[in-house]
Coordinates of C-alpha atoms and ligand atoms in Angstrom, one line a residue:
M17 CA 0.0 0.0 0.0
L18 CA 1.2 3.5 -0.8
T19 CA 0.9 6.8 1.1
T20 CA -1.2 9.5 -0.7
E21 CA 2.0 11.4 -1.2
S22 CA 3.8 8.5 -2.8
L23 CA 0.9 7.8 -5.1
V24 CA 1.2 11.3 -6.4
E25 CA 4.0 13.8 -5.7
F26 CA 1.9 16.9 -5.1
E27 CA 5.0 19.1 -5.3
Q28 CA 6.0 17.9 -8.7
M29 CA 3.1 16.3 -10.6
K30 CA 3.9 14.9 -14.1
M31 CA 1.9 13.5 -17.0
F32 CA 2.1 9.8 -17.8
I33 CA 3.1 9.3 -21.4
D34 CA 4.6 6.1 -23.0
G35 CA 5.3 4.7 -19.5
E36 CA 7.3 7.7 -18.4
W37 CA 6.5 10.7 -16.1
K38 CA 6.8 13.9 -18.0
D39 CA 6.6 17.7 -17.6
A40 CA 5.0 19.8 -20.2
E41 CA 7.5 20.9 -22.9
N42 CA 6.7 24.5 -22.1
T43 CA 7.2 23.9 -18.4
N44 CA 3.9 25.8 -17.7
T45 CA 1.7 24.5 -15.0
I46 CA -2.0 24.9 -13.8
S47 CA -2.9 25.2 -10.1
V48 CA -5.3 22.7 -8.5
V49 CA -7.3 24.3 -5.7
N50 CA -9.0 22.5 -2.8
P51 CA -12.6 23.8 -2.9
S52 CA -13.0 23.1 0.9
T53 CA -10.3 25.6 1.8
G54 CA -9.6 27.7 -1.3
K55 CA -5.9 26.7 -1.0
T56 CA -3.7 25.5 -3.9
I57 CA -2.7 21.8 -3.4
G58 CA -0.4 21.4 -6.3
Q59 CA 0.4 22.2 -9.9
I60 CA -0.2 20.0 -12.9
P61 CA 1.7 20.2 -16.2
N62 CA 0.0 22.3 -18.9
G63 CA 0.4 19.9 -21.7
G64 CA -0.7 20.8 -25.2
R65 CA -0.7 19.5 -28.8
S66 CA 2.8 18.1 -28.8
E67 CA 2.5 16.1 -25.6
T68 CA -0.9 14.8 -26.8
R69 CA 0.6 13.8 -30.1
N70 CA 3.4 11.9 -28.2
A71 CA 0.8 10.1 -26.1
I72 CA -1.3 9.1 -29.2
E73 CA 1.9 7.8 -30.9
A74 CA 2.8 5.8 -27.8
A75 CA -0.7 4.4 -27.7
E76 CA -0.4 3.4 -31.4
R77 CA 2.9 1.7 -30.8
A78 CA 1.4 -0.3 -27.9
F79 CA -1.8 -1.2 -29.8
K80 CA -0.3 -4.1 -31.8
M81 CA 1.0 -5.8 -28.8
W82 CA -2.0 -5.2 -26.5
S83 CA -4.6 -6.2 -29.1
N84 CA -2.7 -9.4 -29.7
L85 CA -2.9 -10.5 -26.1
T86 CA -5.6 -12.9 -25.3
A87 CA -8.7 -11.6 -23.6
N88 CA -7.7 -13.6 -20.5
E89 CA -4.3 -11.9 -20.4
R90 CA -5.8 -8.4 -20.7
G91 CA -8.5 -9.3 -18.1
D92 CA -5.7 -10.3 -15.7
Y93 CA -4.1 -6.9 -16.0
L94 CA -7.5 -5.2 -15.4
L95 CA -8.1 -7.4 -12.3
K96 CA -4.7 -6.5 -10.9
L97 CA -5.4 -2.8 -11.4
R98 CA -8.8 -3.3 -9.7
D99 CA -7.0 -4.9 -6.7
L100 CA -4.6 -2.0 -6.5
M101 CA -7.4 0.4 -6.5
H102 CA -9.0 -1.4 -3.5
D103 CA -5.7 -1.6 -1.7
N104 CA -5.3 2.2 -2.1
K105 CA -8.9 3.2 -1.5
Q106 CA -8.2 5.6 1.3
Q107 CA -5.6 7.5 -0.6
L108 CA -7.6 7.7 -3.8
A109 CA -10.6 9.0 -1.8
E110 CA -8.4 11.5 0.0
I111 CA -7.2 12.9 -3.4
M112 CA -10.7 13.3 -4.6
S113 CA -11.7 15.1 -1.5
M114 CA -8.8 17.5 -1.8
E115 CA -9.1 18.2 -5.5
M116 CA -12.8 18.4 -6.1
G117 CA -14.4 18.3 -2.7
K118 CA -16.1 14.9 -2.6
P119 CA -16.9 13.9 1.0
F120 CA -14.3 11.3 2.0
S121 CA -16.8 8.4 2.6
E122 CA -18.4 9.1 -0.7
G123 CA -15.0 9.1 -2.3
Q124 CA -14.3 5.6 -0.9
G125 CA -17.6 4.5 -2.5
E126 CA -16.5 6.0 -5.8
V127 CA -13.2 4.0 -5.7
V128 CA -15.1 0.7 -5.3
Y129 CA -17.6 1.7 -8.0
A130 CA -14.8 2.8 -10.3
A131 CA -12.9 -0.4 -9.7
S132 CA -16.0 -2.5 -10.4
F133 CA -15.9 -1.5 -14.0
L134 CA -12.5 -3.0 -14.4
A135 CA -13.7 -6.3 -13.0
W136 CA -16.9 -6.3 -15.0
F137 CA -15.1 -5.6 -18.3
A138 CA -12.2 -8.0 -17.5
E139 CA -14.9 -10.7 -17.5
E140 CA -17.0 -9.3 -20.4
G141 CA -13.8 -9.1 -22.6
R142 CA -13.7 -13.0 -22.5
R143 CA -17.1 -13.0 -24.1
I144 CA -16.5 -10.9 -27.2
Y145 CA -18.2 -13.5 -29.4
G146 CA -18.5 -13.3 -33.2
E147 CA -21.2 -14.8 -35.4
T148 CA -21.6 -17.2 -38.3
I149 CA -24.5 -16.4 -40.7
P150 CA -26.3 -18.9 -43.0
A151 CA -25.0 -18.1 -46.5
S152 CA -27.1 -17.6 -49.6
S153 CA -25.0 -20.2 -51.6
T154 CA -23.4 -23.5 -50.7
N155 CA -19.9 -22.4 -51.5
K156 CA -19.8 -19.6 -49.0
R157 CA -19.3 -19.2 -45.3
L158 CA -20.3 -15.8 -43.7
I159 CA -18.4 -14.9 -40.6
V160 CA -18.5 -11.8 -38.4
T161 CA -15.5 -11.1 -36.1
R162 CA -15.3 -8.3 -33.6
Q163 CA -12.1 -6.3 -33.5
P164 CA -10.9 -3.4 -31.3
V165 CA -11.4 0.1 -32.9
G166 CA -7.8 1.1 -32.3
V167 CA -6.4 4.1 -30.4
V168 CA -9.1 5.8 -28.3
A169 CA -9.3 9.1 -26.3
A170 CA -11.3 9.6 -23.1
I171 CA -12.3 13.1 -22.1
T172 CA -13.6 13.0 -18.5
P173 CA -15.4 15.5 -16.1
W174 CA -14.4 16.5 -12.6
N175 CA -17.5 15.2 -10.7
F176 CA -16.6 11.5 -10.8
P177 CA -12.8 11.7 -11.5
L178 CA -12.2 7.9 -11.2
A179 CA -15.4 6.3 -12.2
M180 CA -15.9 8.2 -15.5
M181 CA -12.3 7.1 -16.4
T182 CA -12.7 3.4 -15.6
R183 CA -16.2 3.3 -17.3
K184 CA -14.3 4.2 -20.5
L185 CA -10.9 2.5 -20.0
G186 CA -12.4 -0.7 -18.6
P187 CA -14.2 -1.6 -21.9
A188 CA -11.6 0.0 -24.1
L189 CA -8.7 -2.0 -22.7
A190 CA -10.7 -5.2 -22.4
A191 CA -11.6 -4.9 -26.2
G192 CA -7.9 -4.5 -27.0
C193 CA -7.8 -0.8 -27.5
T194 CA -5.1 1.5 -26.1
G195 CA -5.5 5.2 -25.5
I196 CA -5.1 8.5 -23.8
V197 CA -7.1 10.2 -21.0
K198 CA -7.6 13.9 -20.7
P199 CA -9.0 14.5 -17.2
A200 CA -10.8 17.8 -16.3
K201 CA -8.3 20.3 -15.0
Q202 CA -10.3 20.7 -11.8
S203 CA -9.7 17.0 -10.9
P204 CA -6.5 15.7 -12.7
I205 CA -4.8 14.3 -9.7
S206 CA -7.0 11.2 -9.4
A207 CA -6.2 10.4 -13.1
L208 CA -2.4 10.7 -12.3
A209 CA -2.8 8.5 -9.2
F210 CA -4.7 6.0 -11.4
A211 CA -1.8 6.0 -13.9
K212 CA 0.6 5.3 -11.1
L213 CA -1.5 2.2 -10.2
A214 CA -1.6 1.1 -13.8
E215 CA 2.2 1.4 -13.8
L216 CA 2.4 -0.7 -10.7
A217 CA 0.0 -3.3 -12.2
G218 CA 2.6 -3.8 -14.9
I219 CA 0.3 -2.6 -17.7
P220 CA 2.7 -2.3 -20.7
K221 CA 4.0 1.2 -21.6
G222 CA 1.8 3.2 -24.0
V223 CA -1.4 1.3 -23.3
I224 CA -2.7 4.0 -20.9
N225 CA -1.4 7.6 -21.2
V226 CA -2.6 10.6 -19.2
V227 CA -2.2 14.2 -20.6
T228 CA -3.1 17.1 -18.4
G229 CA -3.6 20.7 -19.4
E230 CA -6.0 23.2 -21.1
S231 CA -8.7 21.3 -23.0
G232 CA -8.6 23.3 -26.2
P233 CA -5.2 22.3 -27.7
I234 CA -5.4 18.7 -26.3
A235 CA -8.9 18.3 -27.9
D236 CA -7.7 19.8 -31.2
E237 CA -4.9 17.2 -31.4
I238 CA -7.2 14.4 -30.5
F239 CA -9.8 15.3 -33.1
E240 CA -7.3 16.2 -35.9
N241 CA -5.0 13.2 -35.4
K242 CA -6.0 10.4 -37.7
T243 CA -4.6 7.8 -35.4
V244 CA -7.4 8.4 -32.9
R245 CA -10.3 6.3 -34.1
K246 CA -12.8 6.9 -31.3
I247 CA -13.5 9.4 -28.6
S248 CA -15.6 8.9 -25.5
F249 CA -16.6 12.1 -23.8
T250 CA -18.4 12.7 -20.5
G251 CA -19.3 16.3 -19.7
S252 CA -21.8 19.0 -20.4
T253 CA -24.2 18.9 -23.4
E254 CA -22.8 22.2 -24.5
I255 CA -19.3 20.8 -25.0
G256 CA -20.7 17.5 -26.3
K257 CA -22.4 19.4 -29.2
L258 CA -19.1 21.2 -30.0
L259 CA -17.3 17.8 -30.2
V260 CA -20.0 16.4 -32.5
S261 CA -19.1 19.2 -35.0
K262 CA -15.4 18.6 -34.5
S263 CA -15.8 14.9 -35.1
A264 CA -17.3 15.5 -38.6
A265 CA -14.0 16.2 -40.4
Q266 CA -12.8 12.7 -40.0
L267 CA -16.1 11.0 -39.1
K268 CA -14.6 9.9 -35.8
R269 CA -16.6 7.5 -33.7
L270 CA -18.0 9.4 -30.7
S271 CA -19.8 8.4 -27.5
L272 CA -21.3 11.1 -25.4
E273 CA -22.4 11.0 -21.8
L274 CA -23.9 14.4 -21.2
G275 CA -26.0 16.5 -18.9
G276 CA -29.3 15.5 -17.3
H277 CA -32.4 17.1 -15.7
A278 CA -33.9 14.2 -13.7
P279 CA -37.5 14.3 -12.6
F280 CA -38.1 12.6 -9.2
I281 CA -41.8 11.8 -8.8
V282 CA -43.5 11.0 -5.5
F283 CA -47.0 9.5 -6.1
E284 CA -49.7 9.6 -3.5
D285 CA -49.4 5.9 -3.0
A286 CA -45.6 6.0 -2.4
D287 CA -43.8 5.0 0.8
L288 CA -43.0 8.6 1.8
E289 CA -40.2 7.7 4.2
L290 CA -38.5 5.7 1.5
A291 CA -39.1 8.5 -1.1
A292 CA -37.6 11.2 1.2
T293 CA -34.6 9.0 1.9
G294 CA -34.2 8.5 -1.8
A295 CA -34.6 12.2 -2.6
V296 CA -31.8 13.1 -0.1
A297 CA -29.5 10.4 -1.6
S298 CA -30.2 11.5 -5.2
K299 CA -30.2 15.3 -4.5
Y300 CA -27.4 15.9 -2.0
R301 CA -24.9 13.2 -3.0
N302 CA -21.7 14.8 -4.4
T303 CA -23.3 18.1 -3.2
G304 CA -25.9 17.9 -6.0
Q305 CA -23.2 17.7 -8.7
T306 CA -24.1 14.6 -10.6
C307 CA -25.6 14.2 -14.0
V308 CA -28.3 11.9 -12.6
C309 CA -29.2 14.1 -9.6
A310 CA -32.9 14.7 -8.9
N311 CA -33.5 18.2 -10.4
R312 CA -37.3 18.5 -10.3
V313 CA -39.0 16.8 -7.3
Y314 CA -42.7 16.4 -8.3
V315 CA -44.9 15.6 -5.3
H316 CA -48.6 14.7 -5.4
R317 CA -50.5 17.6 -3.9
S318 CA -52.3 15.3 -1.4
V319 CA -48.9 14.2 0.2
M320 CA -46.9 17.4 -0.3
E321 CA -47.2 18.6 3.3
R322 CA -46.2 15.3 4.9
F323 CA -43.4 14.6 2.3
S324 CA -41.9 18.1 2.8
E325 CA -41.9 17.6 6.6
I326 CA -40.0 14.3 6.4
L327 CA -37.6 15.7 3.7
I328 CA -36.8 18.9 5.6
Q329 CA -36.0 16.9 8.8
K330 CA -33.6 14.7 6.9
V331 CA -32.0 17.7 5.0
K332 CA -31.4 19.6 8.3
E333 CA -29.6 16.5 9.7
L334 CA -27.0 16.5 6.9
K335 CA -23.5 17.3 8.1
V336 CA -21.8 20.0 5.9
G337 CA -18.1 20.6 6.1
N338 CA -14.6 20.1 4.9
S339 CA -14.7 17.0 2.7
L340 CA -11.8 15.3 4.6
E341 CA -13.5 15.7 8.0
S342 CA -15.1 12.5 9.4
G343 CA -18.9 12.2 9.1
V344 CA -19.2 15.0 6.5
Q345 CA -22.0 14.2 4.0
V346 CA -22.1 17.4 2.0
G347 CA -18.9 19.1 0.8
P348 CA -18.3 22.3 -1.1
L349 CA -19.2 23.1 -4.7
V350 CA -16.3 22.4 -7.0
S351 CA -15.7 26.1 -7.9
K352 CA -16.7 29.7 -7.2
E353 CA -18.5 29.7 -10.6
G354 CA -20.5 26.6 -9.4
L355 CA -21.4 28.4 -6.2
S356 CA -22.6 31.5 -8.1
K357 CA -24.8 29.4 -10.4
V358 CA -26.5 27.9 -7.4
E359 CA -27.0 31.3 -5.8
E360 CA -28.4 32.6 -9.1
H361 CA -30.9 29.7 -9.5
V362 CA -32.2 30.1 -5.9
K363 CA -32.5 33.9 -6.3
D364 CA -34.4 33.5 -9.6
A365 CA -36.8 30.9 -8.0
L366 CA -37.5 33.2 -5.0
E367 CA -38.1 36.2 -7.2
K368 CA -40.6 34.2 -9.2
G369 CA -42.6 33.1 -6.2
A370 CA -40.9 30.0 -4.8
R371 CA -40.8 29.7 -1.0
L372 CA -37.7 28.6 1.0
L373 CA -38.3 25.7 3.3
C374 CA -34.6 25.4 4.5
G375 CA -31.1 26.5 3.5
G376 CA -30.9 29.2 0.8
R377 CA -27.5 30.8 1.5
R378 CA -23.8 30.6 1.1
M379 CA -22.1 29.4 4.3
D380 CA -19.8 31.6 6.3
G381 CA -17.8 31.3 9.5
E382 CA -15.1 28.7 9.4
L383 CA -16.4 27.5 6.0
A384 CA -16.2 31.0 4.4
D385 CA -13.0 30.2 2.5
G386 CA -14.6 27.2 0.8
N387 CA -17.4 27.0 -1.8
F388 CA -20.1 25.9 0.7
Y389 CA -23.9 26.3 0.2
E390 CA -26.5 25.2 2.7
P391 CA -28.6 22.2 1.7
T392 CA -31.7 23.8 0.4
V393 CA -35.4 22.9 -0.2
L394 CA -37.7 25.2 -2.2
T395 CA -41.4 24.7 -2.6
D396 CA -44.1 26.3 -4.8
V397 CA -41.7 25.9 -7.7
N398 CA -43.1 26.3 -11.3
R399 CA -41.7 25.8 -14.8
T400 CA -40.8 29.5 -15.4
M401 CA -37.9 29.1 -12.9
L402 CA -34.3 28.3 -13.9
V403 CA -34.1 25.4 -11.5
T404 CA -36.7 23.5 -13.6
R405 CA -34.9 24.0 -16.9
E406 CA -31.1 24.1 -16.3
E407 CA -28.8 21.8 -14.3
T408 CA -28.4 23.6 -11.0
F409 CA -25.5 21.3 -10.1
G410 CA -25.9 22.1 -6.4
P411 CA -27.6 21.1 -3.2
V412 CA -31.0 22.5 -4.0
A413 CA -34.3 20.4 -4.1
P414 CA -37.2 22.2 -5.9
L415 CA -40.6 20.8 -4.9
I416 CA -43.3 21.0 -7.5
P417 CA -46.9 19.9 -6.8
F418 CA -49.0 17.8 -9.3
D419 CA -52.5 16.4 -9.4
S420 CA -52.6 13.5 -11.8
E421 CA -50.3 10.8 -13.4
E422 CA -51.0 12.1 -16.9
E423 CA -50.0 15.7 -15.9
V424 CA -46.8 14.7 -14.2
L425 CA -45.7 12.4 -17.0
S426 CA -46.2 15.2 -19.5
E427 CA -44.2 17.7 -17.2
A428 CA -41.4 15.1 -16.5
N429 CA -40.8 14.5 -20.2
D430 CA -40.9 18.2 -21.1
T431 CA -37.1 18.6 -21.2
D432 CA -34.4 18.3 -23.8
Y433 CA -32.5 16.0 -21.5
G434 CA -33.3 12.3 -21.1
L435 CA -30.7 10.7 -18.8
A436 CA -32.3 9.6 -15.5
A437 CA -35.7 9.7 -14.0
Y438 CA -37.1 8.4 -10.6
F439 CA -40.5 7.6 -9.3
Y440 CA -41.9 6.2 -6.1
T441 CA -45.1 4.2 -6.0
E442 CA -46.4 1.0 -4.3
N443 CA -48.8 0.4 -7.2
L444 CA -47.7 -2.3 -9.7
S445 CA -49.8 -1.2 -12.6
R446 CA -48.7 2.4 -12.2
A447 CA -45.1 1.1 -12.0
I448 CA -45.3 -0.5 -15.4
R449 CA -47.2 2.5 -17.0
V450 CA -44.8 5.1 -15.7
S451 CA -41.5 3.3 -16.3
E452 CA -42.5 2.8 -19.9
A453 CA -43.8 6.3 -20.5
L454 CA -40.7 8.2 -19.1
E455 CA -38.4 9.2 -21.9
F456 CA -35.1 8.6 -20.1
G457 CA -32.3 6.1 -20.4
I458 CA -32.2 5.2 -16.7
I459 CA -35.3 4.7 -14.5
G460 CA -35.1 4.3 -10.8
M461 CA -38.3 2.9 -9.4
N462 CA -38.3 3.2 -5.7
D463 CA -34.5 3.4 -6.2
A464 CA -32.5 6.6 -6.0
V465 CA -29.1 5.0 -6.9
P466 CA -29.6 2.7 -9.9
A467 CA -26.1 2.8 -11.5
V468 CA -24.1 -0.5 -11.5
P469 CA -21.4 -1.8 -13.8
Q470 CA -23.5 -4.6 -15.2
A471 CA -26.3 -2.4 -16.5
P472 CA -26.2 0.1 -19.4
F473 CA -25.9 3.8 -18.4
G474 CA -26.7 6.6 -20.9
G475 CA -29.1 9.1 -22.1
M476 CA -31.8 9.8 -24.6
K477 CA -32.3 13.1 -26.5
E478 CA -29.6 15.7 -25.6
S479 CA -28.2 13.6 -22.8
G480 CA -26.0 11.7 -25.1
I481 CA -25.2 9.0 -27.6
G482 CA -24.2 5.5 -26.7
R483 CA -24.1 3.5 -23.4
E484 CA -21.5 2.8 -20.8
G485 CA -21.5 -0.3 -18.6
G486 CA -23.4 -3.5 -19.2
H487 CA -22.4 -5.7 -22.2
Q488 CA -23.4 -2.7 -24.3
G489 CA -20.4 -0.7 -23.0
L490 CA -18.1 -3.0 -24.8
D491 CA -19.8 -2.5 -28.2
E492 CA -18.6 1.2 -28.2
Y493 CA -14.9 0.0 -28.6
L494 CA -15.5 -2.8 -31.2
E495 CA -15.8 -2.9 -34.9
D496 CA -17.9 -5.7 -36.5
K497 CA -16.0 -7.1 -39.5
F498 CA -17.9 -9.2 -42.0
I499 CA -15.8 -11.9 -43.8
S500 CA -17.4 -13.6 -46.8
L501 CA -15.5 -16.7 -47.5
S502 CA -16.0 -18.4 -50.8
F503 CA -14.5 -21.9 -51.3
Q504 CA -14.6 -24.9 -53.7
T505 CA -17.1 -27.4 -52.7
K506 CA -15.4 -30.3 -54.6
K507 CA -11.7 -31.3 -54.6
Ligands
NAP17 P1 -17.5 20.1 -19.2 O1 -17.2 21.5 -18.9 O2 -18.2 19.8 -20.4 O3 -16.1 19.3 -19.2 C1 -16.0 18.0 -19.4 C2 -14.6 17.6 -19.9 O4 -14.5 18.3 -21.2 C3 -13.4 18.2 -19.1 O5 -12.4 17.3 -19.2 C4 -13.1 19.5 -19.8 O6 -11.8 19.9 -19.6 C5 -13.3 19.1 -21.2 N1 -13.6 20.3 -22.1 C6 -14.0 21.5 -21.8 N2 -14.0 22.3 -22.9 C7 -13.6 21.5 -23.9 C8 -13.5 21.7 -25.3 N3 -13.7 22.9 -25.9 N4 -13.0 20.7 -26.0 C9 -12.8 19.5 -25.5 N5 -12.9 19.2 -24.2 C10 -13.3 20.2 -23.4 O7 -18.3 19.4 -18.0 P2 -17.9 19.4 -16.4 O8 -18.3 20.7 -15.9 O9 -16.5 18.9 -16.2 O10 -18.9 18.2 -15.9 C11 -20.2 18.4 -15.6 C12 -21.1 18.0 -16.7 O11 -20.9 16.7 -17.0 C13 -22.6 18.1 -16.3 O12 -23.3 18.6 -17.4 C14 -22.9 16.7 -16.0 O13 -24.3 16.4 -16.1 C15 -22.1 15.9 -17.0 N6 -21.9 14.5 -16.6 C16 -22.5 13.6 -17.4 C17 -22.4 12.2 -17.0 C18 -23.1 11.1 -17.7 O14 -22.7 10.0 -17.5 N7 -24.0 11.4 -18.6 C19 -21.5 11.9 -15.9 C20 -20.9 12.9 -15.2 C21 -21.1 14.3 -15.6 P3 -11.4 21.2 -18.6 O15 -12.3 21.1 -17.4 O16 -10.0 20.9 -18.3 O17 -11.6 22.4 -19.5

């Protein structure tokens, strides 16, 4: 087991390219700031096009060897890396807390979740089956084989620094691809720690490369370099759309895991205690900064008062504080900009007639240097307010009353996003009707935390293209090749 400092040298962080630890050629660096304290914790190299090109070339050199290994051999490497992540769970969780403010216990959960993708795809890689197809003539055999797409690039967000990386690298590596990772500059240290573990796992040089720096030049190289055959992006819908246009020049394969605006529906026949516990888990996890967070909490008018009471009691019990402190459940927002956006959304809702049930302000006192906002519940929310249209990405639960199933389904689907939706009911017929009518890629029925490695995760509409996890996650990194084999039927 390593110490956090030996996993990553905070004083002198370097990129991981072709199995070596490197500075940026221009020696420029970017500061990484702890959102709990406002203090700089380290500097990362500001790599650009040239370093990205070197990483892509290293991945290309490694591809032949890596894709020629058996699925069992690649799987063994992935399982070794999974074990190392488990062995260093505390350190990895500490890094996440420091760089992007995830509460420490939640960070430990993320390490286990992230590692589970390596184990799942290590096994799925052994089941990349082809096909034989009945031919139209007796002298032919039709075969479909599945081959790795080649060198891939993963562009990841700051809110799940490890899990978003392994959800891409797990299937990519299992399929036989090699590649490069560009982590968000707000949370690059987790990616560097992960690269250190990959090195310790003995994964051959060039198979995994991590380039840190400003996204513009790195992305330009990724999209313009013909060696990169596929890009997997997780982040905002805004940047996702930009990348779609960039991918057009070379028709690069692209998977997109984008933003969401999840409805969370509490029907009159729901178990209200269960629903309130679920709402807290969905809304305040990661301080409300997840793509699948409940954004609009629809509550049947007949149970609104009772549900609000239970919810407020639970929200008031949440412990807010420095992410590294024991027992903290809600940490800071990742940045000052994130904090301002939450303030703007709450102000807009209050100006348009919403009422504050709890929270509603930036935190001061000993938390004043960090980006802390009180866990907040708003009621009397309506569809003119920003909270019901844009991702707030903060600890704010807006409650919206409804009167009928038909009405709430129409409201819930009235969004450009289609990632996750939740509903609570004890009625089986309603469960089937509602789960089939919601236009979202992931449905949590009486379940606020549905994501697991063995099930497909992804969105409809402007929430993305493609799926991660499940057996579907592997398809994104494979090409189907059809071989038509004609032969002589007689000697
Ligand atoms: P973001 O601003 O879109 O950034 C995501 C990644 O893209 C980062 O690595 C970022 O790098 C990079 N990037 C920024 N501008 C770019 C450009 N012009 N070209 C290429 N890359 C660029 O999103 P975020 O704020 O990090 O993450 C939050 C968003 O991600 C939310 O919308 C959330 O819903 C979504 N998300 C979706 C899922 C999902 O599975 N669907 C999961 C998690 C998060 P820099 O930060 O270094 O600029």
